[in-house]
């Protein structure tokens, strides 16, 4: 099996690549990691990994990554929420045009690769009910959500036409992301756990009672794999699935940090509101009923404490600063 | 006020132009009719009408039609349902790319024109509830519906960003359209009334009990005008409105024809199923609850008999063959 991952040097791309390479039953021949930066040595030292460096808005880069014998594409590359809001043209180019280029590549090759597209709960917004069901209309209130919603529609139609075996997933906010903060409006949700655990202060730009819809990296990787492994028919006529998550308040997240790592660590979170971030985050749904995903076998996390413990184990070598 | 109408030489564009030109309170200085064919003499004889002939996939044509002093754009040009299904690339170029070009023109000009975008109930599809509410998710099952759904999302985001004062309408199937059949899967719904009234046979490609969601040309023109005249704030954070219609079976439509024009006229309808048309039409919703549109003052038709009488009056000079 030959696999291409856009955004392959990002945190999720790397974890996904590792999981795919380690799966002996899958019979991986090649994993292409396409990203703006080279994939790390820990991955490229595996002879099956090919790192392709460049911009996903460059059709040549995508054509180099996705070829006629590519069996599966994980399209994770994106300009995230606050980034797409700040630079409208860049968001359109990366989130919309590059997605379309990938779909057209698949169509041109004619080999109907599987394609998993990372969408987002940012497709919801505006006047939402208390609980968002699988049948909720999409009314995105930021450009990132609009571009992701368009990607879903394109993936669905290219799948219906038989050009690609596509499936789109609406990801919850992923906590705890390793590494540095990014331009996602939700990046603080990881920062307020990650930085204190490493001895640094972190700023929370939203009110303590703010609820969020969350999933852990482990669950996201498992669900992304699951979406790939499912037969296309399991999706029926609509190839977009809102993924399970769990609801926590920001205060609850910091309380869980105190429980796992002690009150001194949790005290490193400072509260300082940022209206631009608040406006985006308050528009996202925090409670979803994801019956369809659960019936299809997608998993959910249950509590923040376990997620923090997994982060300490996976990313900090078990040690808290 | 300077107005541009894409698809301006089409049946709806012409009726809309007439209504705008005849409205003395509106103060119309110019109506540009952009279409593949020239606008008819009955419109161009009015010195305020400018006919722009060409393909809407040509950015130069659109730039000629929509200028920095254009106050309002009615974007009606489209490759309709069966046409977009038969020629995927053409549908993408006209329904998606041309819409984006118009939005970018407005953004570049910076004068925030009003824009009414004609979307469609083809954005719905697949596993639908008996009654589609305003909150129904969109799950289009044909490329036309996908492209219209993408247009809605783009119009909404360009409006949110302040680039255009946009609003999108999900049109019901319009009956009775004058003129010739087109490539819409729904074109038969007009043919089975229009052709018999003019002495010709018409073929109905779907089962008599097939329900459809319908609106008359008079109501569509009035609702399109109303969408334009409303203040942008009336739309709230989501600038897409499913329009009111009424539900009729195909048999009910032919029965109404018999009632208005006699059984001999109705007997000119022949029943001959076409699986390709059936597949598209059966996927569309026939019953919608359009509370939001009604609260905003949009109108609905009530019965097929009145629509047929209006067609005879407006298009046939009061005479039935």
Coordinates of C-alpha atoms in Angstrom, one line a residue:
Chain A
X1 CA 0.0 0.0 0.0
X2 CA 1.3 3.5 -1.0
X3 CA 0.1 6.3 1.2
X4 CA 0.4 10.1 0.9
X5 CA -0.2 12.5 3.8
X6 CA -0.4 16.2 3.3
X7 CA 0.5 18.2 6.4
X8 CA 2.6 15.0 6.9
X9 CA 5.2 16.8 9.0
X10 CA 2.6 18.3 11.3
X11 CA 1.8 16.7 14.7
X12 CA -1.1 14.6 13.5
X13 CA 0.6 13.7 10.2
X14 CA 3.7 12.4 12.1
X15 CA 1.6 10.4 14.6
X16 CA -0.5 8.9 11.8
X17 CA 2.6 8.0 9.7
X18 CA 4.1 6.3 12.7
X19 CA 0.9 4.3 13.3
X20 CA 0.7 3.3 9.6
X21 CA 4.3 2.3 9.4
X22 CA 4.1 0.2 12.6
X23 CA 1.0 -1.7 11.3
X24 CA 2.5 -4.9 9.9
X25 CA -0.9 -6.1 8.7
X26 CA -1.4 -3.0 6.4
X27 CA 1.6 -3.9 4.2
X28 CA 2.9 -0.3 3.8
X29 CA 5.2 0.1 0.9
X30 CA 5.5 3.9 0.9
X31 CA 4.4 6.8 3.1
X32 CA 4.8 10.2 1.4
X33 CA 4.9 13.1 3.9
X34 CA 4.2 16.3 2.0
X35 CA 4.6 19.5 4.0
X36 CA 6.3 22.9 4.1
X37 CA 9.1 21.4 6.3
X38 CA 11.0 18.1 5.9
X39 CA 9.7 15.1 7.9
X40 CA 11.9 14.4 11.0
X41 CA 14.7 11.8 10.9
X42 CA 12.8 9.5 13.2
X43 CA 10.4 8.9 10.3
X44 CA 12.7 9.3 7.2
X45 CA 15.1 6.8 8.6
X46 CA 12.5 4.2 7.6
X47 CA 13.2 3.5 4.0
X48 CA 9.5 3.5 3.1
X49 CA 9.2 7.2 4.0
X50 CA 9.5 9.8 1.3
X51 CA 9.5 13.4 2.4
X52 CA 8.2 15.9 -0.1
X53 CA 8.9 19.5 0.8
X54 CA 6.9 22.5 -0.6
X55 CA 3.7 24.4 -0.6
X56 CA 0.4 22.5 -1.0
X57 CA -0.8 25.4 -3.2
X58 CA 1.8 24.3 -5.7
X59 CA 0.2 21.7 -8.0
X60 CA 3.6 20.2 -8.8
X61 CA 4.2 19.4 -5.2
X62 CA 0.9 17.7 -4.9
X63 CA 1.5 15.8 -8.2
X64 CA 4.8 14.6 -6.8
X65 CA 3.2 13.4 -3.6
X66 CA 0.1 11.8 -5.2
X67 CA 0.7 9.6 -8.2
X68 CA -1.1 7.1 -10.2
X69 CA -0.2 4.3 -7.8
X70 CA -1.1 6.1 -4.6
X71 CA -3.6 3.9 -2.8
X72 CA -4.6 6.3 0.0
X73 CA -4.4 10.0 0.7
X74 CA -4.8 11.7 4.1
X75 CA -5.4 15.3 3.4
X76 CA -4.5 17.1 6.6
X77 CA -2.7 20.2 5.4
X78 CA -4.6 23.4 6.3
X79 CA -4.4 27.0 7.2
X80 CA -6.1 27.0 10.5
X81 CA -9.0 29.1 11.9
X82 CA -7.4 32.4 13.0
X83 CA -4.8 32.1 10.1
X84 CA -7.5 31.8 7.5
X85 CA -9.4 34.7 9.1
X86 CA -6.3 36.9 9.0
X87 CA -5.3 36.0 5.4
X88 CA -8.4 35.3 3.4
X89 CA -6.5 34.5 0.1
X90 CA -4.1 32.1 1.7
X91 CA -7.0 30.2 3.4
X92 CA -8.8 29.9 0.1
X93 CA -5.7 28.8 -1.7
X94 CA -4.7 26.1 0.8
X95 CA -8.0 25.0 2.3
X96 CA -10.1 25.2 -0.9
X97 CA -7.9 25.2 -4.0
X98 CA -5.4 22.6 -2.8
X99 CA -8.2 20.2 -1.8
X100 CA -9.7 20.6 -5.3
X101 CA -6.2 20.0 -6.9
X102 CA -5.9 16.8 -4.9
X103 CA -9.4 15.6 -6.0
X104 CA -8.6 16.5 -9.6
X105 CA -5.3 14.5 -9.4
X106 CA -7.2 11.5 -8.2
X107 CA -9.7 11.9 -11.0
X108 CA -7.0 12.2 -13.6
X109 CA -5.1 9.2 -12.4
X110 CA -8.3 7.2 -12.5
X111 CA -7.3 4.7 -9.7
X112 CA -9.9 5.9 -7.2
X113 CA -7.6 6.2 -4.2
X114 CA -9.1 6.3 -0.7
X115 CA -9.0 9.9 0.7
X116 CA -9.5 11.0 4.2
X117 CA -10.2 14.7 4.5
X118 CA -9.8 16.5 7.8
X119 CA -12.7 18.8 8.3
X120 CA -13.7 20.6 11.5
X121 CA -16.6 21.5 13.8
X122 CA -15.9 25.0 12.6
X123 CA -18.4 24.3 9.9
X124 CA -21.0 24.9 12.6
X125 CA -21.7 28.4 13.9
X126 CA -24.2 31.2 14.4
X127 CA -27.5 30.3 16.1
X128 CA -26.9 26.7 17.3
X129 CA -29.1 24.5 19.4
X130 CA -27.8 23.4 22.8
X131 CA -26.9 20.0 21.3
X132 CA -25.8 19.7 17.7
X133 CA -27.1 16.5 16.0
X134 CA -25.8 14.7 12.9
X135 CA -28.6 16.5 10.9
X136 CA -27.5 20.0 12.0
X137 CA -27.2 22.4 9.0
X138 CA -23.8 24.0 8.6
X139 CA -23.6 27.8 9.0
X140 CA -19.9 28.5 9.4
X141 CA -19.0 31.9 10.8
X142 CA -15.4 32.0 9.9
X143 CA -13.5 31.5 6.6
X144 CA -11.8 28.3 7.8
X145 CA -15.2 26.7 8.5
X146 CA -16.5 27.8 5.1
X147 CA -13.5 26.4 3.3
X148 CA -13.7 23.1 5.2
X149 CA -17.4 22.8 4.5
X150 CA -16.6 23.3 0.8
X151 CA -14.0 20.7 1.0
X152 CA -16.5 18.2 2.4
X153 CA -18.9 19.0 -0.4
X154 CA -16.3 18.5 -3.0
X155 CA -15.0 15.2 -1.5
X156 CA -18.6 13.9 -1.3
X157 CA -19.3 14.8 -5.0
X158 CA -16.0 13.4 -6.3
X159 CA -16.8 10.2 -4.3
X160 CA -20.3 10.0 -5.7
X161 CA -18.9 10.4 -9.2
X162 CA -16.5 7.6 -8.6
X163 CA -13.4 9.8 -8.9
X164 CA -12.1 9.1 -5.4
X165 CA -13.1 6.9 -2.5
X166 CA -13.4 9.9 -0.2
X167 CA -14.5 10.4 3.4
X168 CA -14.5 13.6 5.5
X169 CA -14.2 13.9 9.3
X170 CA -15.3 16.8 11.4
X171 CA -12.6 16.9 14.0
X172 CA -13.3 18.2 17.5
X173 CA -10.7 20.5 19.0
X174 CA -7.6 18.3 19.6
X175 CA -6.0 18.5 23.1
X176 CA -3.2 18.2 24.0
X177 CA -1.3 19.0 20.9
X178 CA 2.5 18.8 21.3
X179 CA 4.9 21.4 20.1
X180 CA 4.3 25.1 19.7
X181 CA 1.1 27.2 19.6
X182 CA -0.3 27.6 16.0
X183 CA -2.7 30.0 14.4
X184 CA -5.8 28.1 15.4
X185 CA -8.2 30.1 17.5
X186 CA -8.4 26.9 19.6
X187 CA -4.6 26.6 20.2
X188 CA -4.9 27.9 23.8
X189 CA -6.8 24.7 24.7
X190 CA -3.5 22.8 24.3
X191 CA -1.3 25.6 25.5
X192 CA -3.0 25.8 28.9
X193 CA -2.1 22.2 29.6
X194 CA 1.1 21.8 27.6
X195 CA 3.0 24.9 28.8
X196 CA 2.3 24.5 32.5
X197 CA 3.4 20.9 32.4
X198 CA 6.8 22.1 31.0
X199 CA 7.2 24.8 33.6
X200 CA 5.9 27.7 31.5
X201 CA 3.0 30.1 31.9
X202 CA 0.1 30.0 29.5
X203 CA -2.6 32.5 28.8
X204 CA -6.2 31.5 28.5
X205 CA -8.0 34.0 26.3
X206 CA -11.6 32.9 27.0
X207 CA -13.8 32.8 30.1
X208 CA -13.3 29.8 32.5
X209 CA -16.9 28.6 31.9
X210 CA -16.3 28.3 28.1
X211 CA -17.3 24.8 27.0
X212 CA -15.4 23.0 24.2
X213 CA -15.8 19.8 22.2
X214 CA -12.6 17.9 22.6
X215 CA -10.7 14.8 21.5
X216 CA -7.2 13.5 22.3
X217 CA -4.4 12.9 19.8
X218 CA -4.6 9.2 20.4
X219 CA -8.3 9.1 19.6
X220 CA -7.9 11.4 16.6
X221 CA -5.2 9.1 15.1
X222 CA -7.3 6.0 15.8
X223 CA -10.5 7.6 14.3
X224 CA -8.6 8.8 11.3
X225 CA -7.3 5.3 10.7
X226 CA -10.7 3.9 11.3
X227 CA -12.2 6.3 8.7
X228 CA -9.7 5.1 6.2
X229 CA -10.2 1.4 6.9
X230 CA -14.0 1.4 6.7
X231 CA -15.5 0.3 3.4
X232 CA -16.9 3.2 1.4
X233 CA -20.4 1.8 1.5
X234 CA -20.4 2.2 5.3
X235 CA -20.8 6.0 4.8
X236 CA -23.9 5.7 2.7
X237 CA -24.9 8.7 0.5
X238 CA -23.1 11.3 2.6
X239 CA -19.4 10.9 3.2
X240 CA -19.0 13.4 6.0
X241 CA -19.0 12.3 9.7
X242 CA -18.9 14.5 12.7
X243 CA -16.5 12.8 15.1
X244 CA -17.3 11.9 18.7
X245 CA -15.7 14.1 21.4
X246 CA -16.4 15.1 24.9
X247 CA -17.4 18.4 26.5
X248 CA -15.3 20.2 29.0
X249 CA -15.2 23.7 30.3
X250 CA -11.8 25.5 30.2
X251 CA -12.0 25.6 34.0
X252 CA -12.6 21.9 34.1
X253 CA -9.5 21.4 31.9
X254 CA -7.4 23.4 34.3
X255 CA -8.9 21.6 37.3
X256 CA -7.9 18.3 35.7
X257 CA -4.4 19.6 35.2
X258 CA -4.3 20.4 39.0
X259 CA -5.6 16.9 39.8
X260 CA -3.0 15.2 37.6
X261 CA 0.0 17.5 38.1
X262 CA -0.7 19.5 41.2
X263 CA -2.1 23.0 41.9
X264 CA 1.3 24.7 41.4
X265 CA 1.3 23.6 37.8
X266 CA -2.3 24.6 37.2
X267 CA -1.5 28.0 38.7
X268 CA 0.7 28.7 35.7
X269 CA -2.5 29.4 33.7
X270 CA -3.2 33.1 33.4
X271 CA -6.6 34.4 32.4
X272 CA -6.5 37.3 29.9
X273 CA -9.4 37.6 27.5
X274 CA -8.8 38.2 23.7
X275 CA -12.0 39.3 22.0
X276 CA -10.9 38.1 18.6
X277 CA -10.3 34.6 19.9
X278 CA -13.5 34.7 22.0
X279 CA -15.6 35.6 19.0
X280 CA -14.4 32.6 17.0
X281 CA -14.5 30.1 19.9
X282 CA -17.9 31.1 21.3
X283 CA -19.3 30.3 17.8
X284 CA -18.3 26.7 17.9
X285 CA -20.6 24.0 19.3
X286 CA -19.5 22.4 22.5
X287 CA -22.1 19.6 22.7
X288 CA -22.7 17.2 19.8
X289 CA -24.7 14.0 19.6
X290 CA -22.6 11.9 17.2
X291 CA -24.8 8.8 16.9
X292 CA -23.8 8.1 13.3
X293 CA -20.1 8.0 14.1
X294 CA -20.6 5.8 17.1
X295 CA -22.7 3.4 15.0
X296 CA -19.9 3.3 12.6
X297 CA -17.4 2.4 15.3
X298 CA -15.6 5.7 15.9
X299 CA -14.2 6.1 19.4
X300 CA -14.5 8.9 22.0
X301 CA -12.5 10.1 25.0
X302 CA -14.1 10.2 28.3
X303 CA -12.2 12.5 30.6
X304 CA -9.5 15.2 30.6
X305 CA -7.4 13.6 33.3
X306 CA -6.7 10.5 31.1
X307 CA -5.8 12.8 28.2
X308 CA -3.3 14.8 30.3
X309 CA -1.7 11.6 31.6
X310 CA -1.4 10.3 28.0
X311 CA 0.2 13.6 27.0
X312 CA 2.8 13.3 29.8
X313 CA 3.5 9.7 28.8
X314 CA 3.6 10.3 25.0
X315 CA 5.3 13.7 24.8
X316 CA 7.1 14.4 28.1
X317 CA 8.7 11.0 28.8
X318 CA 6.5 10.7 31.9
X319 CA 8.0 13.9 33.5
X320 CA 6.3 17.1 34.7
X321 CA 8.4 20.2 35.2
Chain B
X1 CA -29.2 52.3 -9.2
X2 CA -27.1 50.2 -11.6
X3 CA -28.0 46.5 -11.7
X4 CA -26.3 43.5 -13.3
X5 CA -28.2 40.3 -14.0
X6 CA -26.2 37.1 -15.0
X7 CA -28.4 34.7 -17.0
X8 CA -30.1 38.0 -17.8
X9 CA -31.6 36.7 -21.1
X10 CA -33.0 33.7 -19.5
X11 CA -36.7 33.5 -18.6
X12 CA -36.2 34.6 -15.0
X13 CA -33.6 37.2 -15.8
X14 CA -35.9 38.8 -18.4
X15 CA -38.9 38.9 -16.0
X16 CA -36.8 40.3 -13.3
X17 CA -35.3 43.0 -15.6
X18 CA -38.8 43.9 -16.7
X19 CA -40.0 44.2 -13.1
X20 CA -36.9 46.3 -12.1
X21 CA -37.3 48.6 -15.1
X22 CA -41.0 49.1 -14.4
X23 CA -40.4 50.0 -10.8
X24 CA -40.3 53.8 -10.8
X25 CA -39.5 54.0 -7.1
X26 CA -36.3 52.1 -7.6
X27 CA -34.6 54.8 -9.8
X28 CA -33.0 52.3 -12.2
X29 CA -30.2 53.9 -14.2
X30 CA -28.9 50.8 -15.8
X31 CA -29.7 47.1 -16.1
X32 CA -26.9 44.9 -17.6
X33 CA -28.1 41.6 -18.9
X34 CA -25.2 39.2 -19.2
X35 CA -25.9 36.0 -21.0
X36 CA -24.8 33.7 -23.8
X37 CA -27.4 35.2 -26.0
X38 CA -28.4 38.9 -26.5
X39 CA -31.3 40.3 -24.5
X40 CA -34.5 40.6 -26.6
X41 CA -35.5 43.8 -28.3
X42 CA -38.4 44.3 -25.9
X43 CA -35.8 44.9 -23.2
X44 CA -33.0 46.5 -25.2
X45 CA -35.3 49.1 -26.6
X46 CA -35.2 50.6 -23.1
X47 CA -32.1 52.9 -23.2
X48 CA -31.2 51.8 -19.7
X49 CA -30.6 48.2 -20.7
X50 CA -27.1 47.1 -21.7
X51 CA -26.8 43.6 -23.2
X52 CA -23.5 41.9 -22.6
X53 CA -23.1 38.7 -24.6
X54 CA -20.6 35.9 -23.7
X55 CA -19.7 33.1 -21.4
X56 CA -19.9 33.6 -17.7
X57 CA -16.8 31.5 -17.4
X58 CA -14.9 34.3 -19.1
X59 CA -13.7 36.7 -16.4
X60 CA -13.6 39.6 -18.9
X61 CA -17.3 39.2 -19.6
X62 CA -18.1 39.4 -15.9
X63 CA -15.8 42.4 -15.5
X64 CA -17.6 44.1 -18.3
X65 CA -21.0 43.4 -16.6
X66 CA -20.1 44.1 -13.0
X67 CA -18.1 47.3 -12.5
X68 CA -17.1 49.5 -9.6
X69 CA -20.4 51.4 -9.7
X70 CA -22.6 48.4 -9.9
X71 CA -25.0 48.6 -7.0
X72 CA -26.7 45.2 -7.3
X73 CA -26.0 41.9 -8.9
X74 CA -28.5 39.1 -9.5
X75 CA -26.5 36.0 -10.2
X76 CA -28.9 33.7 -12.0
X77 CA -26.6 32.1 -14.6
X78 CA -26.2 28.4 -14.1
X79 CA -25.6 25.0 -15.7
X80 CA -28.7 23.2 -14.4
X81 CA -29.0 19.8 -12.7
X82 CA -28.9 17.3 -15.5
X83 CA -26.5 19.5 -17.4
X84 CA -24.0 19.7 -14.5
X85 CA -24.4 15.9 -14.1
X86 CA -23.5 15.2 -17.7
X87 CA -20.6 17.7 -17.9
X88 CA -18.9 17.9 -14.6
X89 CA -16.2 20.4 -15.7
X90 CA -18.7 22.7 -17.2
X91 CA -20.8 22.7 -14.0
X92 CA -17.8 23.4 -11.9
X93 CA -16.7 26.3 -14.2
X94 CA -20.1 28.0 -14.4
X95 CA -21.7 27.2 -11.0
X96 CA -18.6 27.4 -8.8
X97 CA -15.8 29.3 -10.6
X98 CA -18.0 32.0 -12.1
X99 CA -19.7 32.6 -8.8
X100 CA -16.3 33.0 -7.2
X101 CA -15.2 35.4 -9.9
X102 CA -18.2 37.6 -9.3
X103 CA -17.5 37.7 -5.6
X104 CA -13.9 38.5 -6.2
X105 CA -14.9 41.4 -8.6
X106 CA -17.1 42.8 -5.8
X107 CA -14.3 42.5 -3.4
X108 CA -11.8 44.2 -5.7
X109 CA -14.2 47.0 -6.5
X110 CA -14.7 47.6 -2.8
X111 CA -18.2 49.1 -3.2
X112 CA -20.0 46.2 -1.4
X113 CA -22.8 45.7 -4.0
X114 CA -25.9 43.8 -3.1
X115 CA -25.9 40.3 -4.6
X116 CA -28.7 37.8 -4.8
X117 CA -27.5 34.3 -5.6
X118 CA -30.0 31.8 -7.0
X119 CA -29.4 28.5 -5.1
X120 CA -31.7 25.5 -5.2
X121 CA -33.4 22.8 -3.1
X122 CA -31.0 20.4 -4.9
X123 CA -28.6 21.2 -2.0
X124 CA -30.8 18.6 -0.1
X125 CA -30.7 14.9 -0.9
X126 CA -30.0 11.4 0.3
X127 CA -31.8 10.3 3.5
X128 CA -34.2 13.2 4.1
X129 CA -36.9 13.5 6.8
X130 CA -40.6 13.8 5.6
X131 CA -40.5 17.5 6.2
X132 CA -37.3 19.5 5.6
X133 CA -36.9 22.3 8.1
X134 CA -34.7 25.4 8.0
X135 CA -32.1 23.6 10.1
X136 CA -31.8 20.6 7.7
X137 CA -28.2 19.7 6.9
X138 CA -27.3 19.8 3.2
X139 CA -26.4 16.5 1.6
X140 CA -26.6 17.1 -2.1
X141 CA -26.6 14.0 -4.3
X142 CA -25.9 15.7 -7.6
X143 CA -23.1 18.0 -8.8
X144 CA -25.5 20.9 -9.4
X145 CA -26.6 20.8 -5.8
X146 CA -23.0 20.6 -4.6
X147 CA -22.0 23.6 -6.7
X148 CA -24.9 25.6 -5.5
X149 CA -24.2 24.7 -1.9
X150 CA -20.6 25.9 -2.3
X151 CA -21.9 29.1 -3.9
X152 CA -24.1 29.7 -0.8
X153 CA -21.1 29.2 1.5
X154 CA -18.9 31.6 -0.5
X155 CA -21.6 34.3 -0.7
X156 CA -22.1 34.0 3.1
X157 CA -18.4 34.3 3.8
X158 CA -17.8 37.2 1.4
X159 CA -20.8 38.9 3.1
X160 CA -19.5 38.2 6.6
X161 CA -16.1 39.7 5.5
X162 CA -17.9 42.8 4.2
X163 CA -16.8 42.2 0.6
X164 CA -20.4 41.9 -0.8
X165 CA -23.9 42.4 0.7
X166 CA -24.9 38.9 -0.4
X167 CA -27.9 36.8 0.1
X168 CA -28.7 33.3 -1.3
X169 CA -32.1 31.8 -2.1
X170 CA -32.9 28.1 -2.4
X171 CA -35.5 28.1 -5.1
X172 CA -38.2 25.5 -5.4
X173 CA -38.8 24.0 -8.8
X174 CA -40.3 26.8 -10.9
X175 CA -43.5 26.0 -12.8
X176 CA -44.6 26.9 -15.4
X177 CA -41.5 28.1 -17.2
X178 CA -42.1 29.6 -20.6
X179 CA -40.0 28.7 -23.6
X180 CA -38.3 25.4 -24.4
X181 CA -37.3 22.5 -22.2
X182 CA -33.8 22.9 -20.7
X183 CA -31.3 20.5 -19.2
X184 CA -32.8 20.7 -15.7
X185 CA -33.9 17.3 -14.4
X186 CA -37.1 19.2 -13.3
X187 CA -37.8 20.6 -16.8
X188 CA -40.7 18.2 -17.3
X189 CA -42.6 19.8 -14.5
X190 CA -43.1 22.8 -16.8
X191 CA -43.3 20.8 -20.0
X192 CA -46.3 18.8 -18.9
X193 CA -48.3 22.0 -18.5
X194 CA -46.8 24.2 -21.1
X195 CA -46.7 21.9 -24.1
X196 CA -50.3 20.6 -23.8
X197 CA -51.6 24.1 -23.4
X198 CA -50.0 24.9 -26.8
X199 CA -51.4 21.7 -28.5
X200 CA -48.3 19.5 -28.1
X201 CA -47.7 16.3 -26.4
X202 CA -45.4 16.2 -23.4
X203 CA -43.7 13.3 -21.7
X204 CA -43.7 12.9 -17.9
X205 CA -40.6 10.8 -16.9
X206 CA -41.5 10.2 -13.3
X207 CA -44.4 8.4 -11.5
X208 CA -47.7 10.2 -11.2
X209 CA -47.5 10.1 -7.4
X210 CA -44.1 11.9 -7.4
X211 CA -44.3 14.9 -5.1
X212 CA -42.5 18.2 -5.9
X213 CA -41.8 21.5 -4.2
X214 CA -43.0 24.2 -6.5
X215 CA -43.2 28.0 -7.0
X216 CA -44.6 30.1 -9.8
X217 CA -42.6 32.5 -11.9
X218 CA -44.6 35.4 -10.5
X219 CA -43.7 34.4 -6.9
X220 CA -40.1 33.7 -7.8
X221 CA -39.7 37.1 -9.3
X222 CA -41.4 38.7 -6.3
X223 CA -39.3 36.8 -3.8
X224 CA -36.1 37.5 -5.7
X225 CA -36.9 41.2 -5.6
X226 CA -37.8 40.9 -1.9
X227 CA -34.5 39.3 -1.1
X228 CA -32.7 42.2 -2.8
X229 CA -34.8 44.9 -1.1
X230 CA -34.4 43.5 2.5
X231 CA -31.7 45.1 4.7
X232 CA -28.7 42.7 5.0
X233 CA -29.3 42.7 8.8
X234 CA -32.6 40.9 8.3
X235 CA -30.6 37.7 7.3
X236 CA -28.7 37.5 10.6
X237 CA -25.5 35.4 10.6
X238 CA -26.6 33.1 7.8
X239 CA -27.5 34.6 4.5
X240 CA -29.1 31.6 2.9
X241 CA -32.9 31.3 2.9
X242 CA -34.9 28.2 1.6
X243 CA -37.9 29.8 -0.2
X244 CA -41.5 28.9 0.4
X245 CA -43.2 26.7 -2.1
X246 CA -46.1 24.3 -2.2
X247 CA -46.3 20.6 -2.6
X248 CA -48.0 18.9 -5.5
X249 CA -47.9 15.5 -7.0
X250 CA -47.3 15.3 -10.7
X251 CA -50.7 13.7 -11.0
X252 CA -52.2 16.7 -9.1
X253 CA -50.5 19.0 -11.6
X254 CA -52.0 17.2 -14.5
X255 CA -55.4 17.1 -12.8
X256 CA -55.2 20.9 -12.3
X257 CA -54.4 21.2 -16.0
X258 CA -57.6 19.2 -16.8
X259 CA -59.6 21.4 -14.5
X260 CA -58.3 24.7 -16.0
X261 CA -58.0 23.7 -19.7
X262 CA -60.1 20.6 -20.1
X263 CA -59.4 16.8 -20.1
X264 CA -58.4 16.8 -23.8
X265 CA -55.5 19.1 -23.0
X266 CA -54.5 17.1 -20.0
X267 CA -54.6 13.9 -22.1
X268 CA -51.6 15.3 -24.1
X269 CA -49.4 14.3 -21.2
X270 CA -47.8 10.9 -21.9
X271 CA -46.2 8.8 -19.1
X272 CA -42.8 7.3 -19.9
X273 CA -40.3 6.8 -17.1
X274 CA -36.7 7.9 -17.4
X275 CA -34.5 6.3 -14.7
X276 CA -31.8 9.0 -14.9
X277 CA -34.4 11.8 -14.3
X278 CA -36.2 9.7 -11.7
X279 CA -33.0 9.2 -9.7
X280 CA -32.3 12.9 -9.5
X281 CA -35.9 14.1 -8.9
X282 CA -36.7 11.5 -6.2
X283 CA -33.7 12.7 -4.2
X284 CA -35.2 16.2 -3.9
X285 CA -37.4 17.2 -0.9
X286 CA -41.0 17.8 -1.7
X287 CA -42.1 19.2 1.7
X288 CA -40.3 22.0 3.4
X289 CA -41.2 24.0 6.5
X290 CA -39.9 27.5 5.6
X291 CA -40.6 29.4 8.8
X292 CA -37.6 31.7 8.5
X293 CA -38.5 32.9 5.0
X294 CA -42.1 33.5 5.9
X295 CA -41.1 35.5 9.0
X296 CA -38.9 37.6 6.6
X297 CA -41.9 38.3 4.4
X298 CA -41.3 35.9 1.5
X299 CA -44.4 34.8 -0.3
X300 CA -45.8 31.4 -1.3
X301 CA -48.1 30.1 -4.0
X302 CA -51.2 28.2 -2.9
X303 CA -52.4 26.1 -5.8
X304 CA -51.6 24.8 -9.2
X305 CA -54.8 26.0 -10.8
X306 CA -53.9 29.7 -10.2
X307 CA -50.4 29.1 -11.5
X308 CA -51.7 27.6 -14.8
X309 CA -54.1 30.4 -15.2
X310 CA -51.3 32.9 -14.6
X311 CA -49.2 31.2 -17.3
X312 CA -52.0 31.3 -19.8
X313 CA -52.4 35.0 -19.1
X314 CA -48.7 36.0 -19.0
X315 CA -47.3 33.7 -21.7
X316 CA -50.1 32.6 -24.0
X317 CA -52.1 35.8 -24.4
X318 CA -55.0 34.2 -22.6
X319 CA -55.4 31.5 -25.3
X320 CA -55.3 27.7 -24.9
X321 CA -54.7 25.5 -28.0

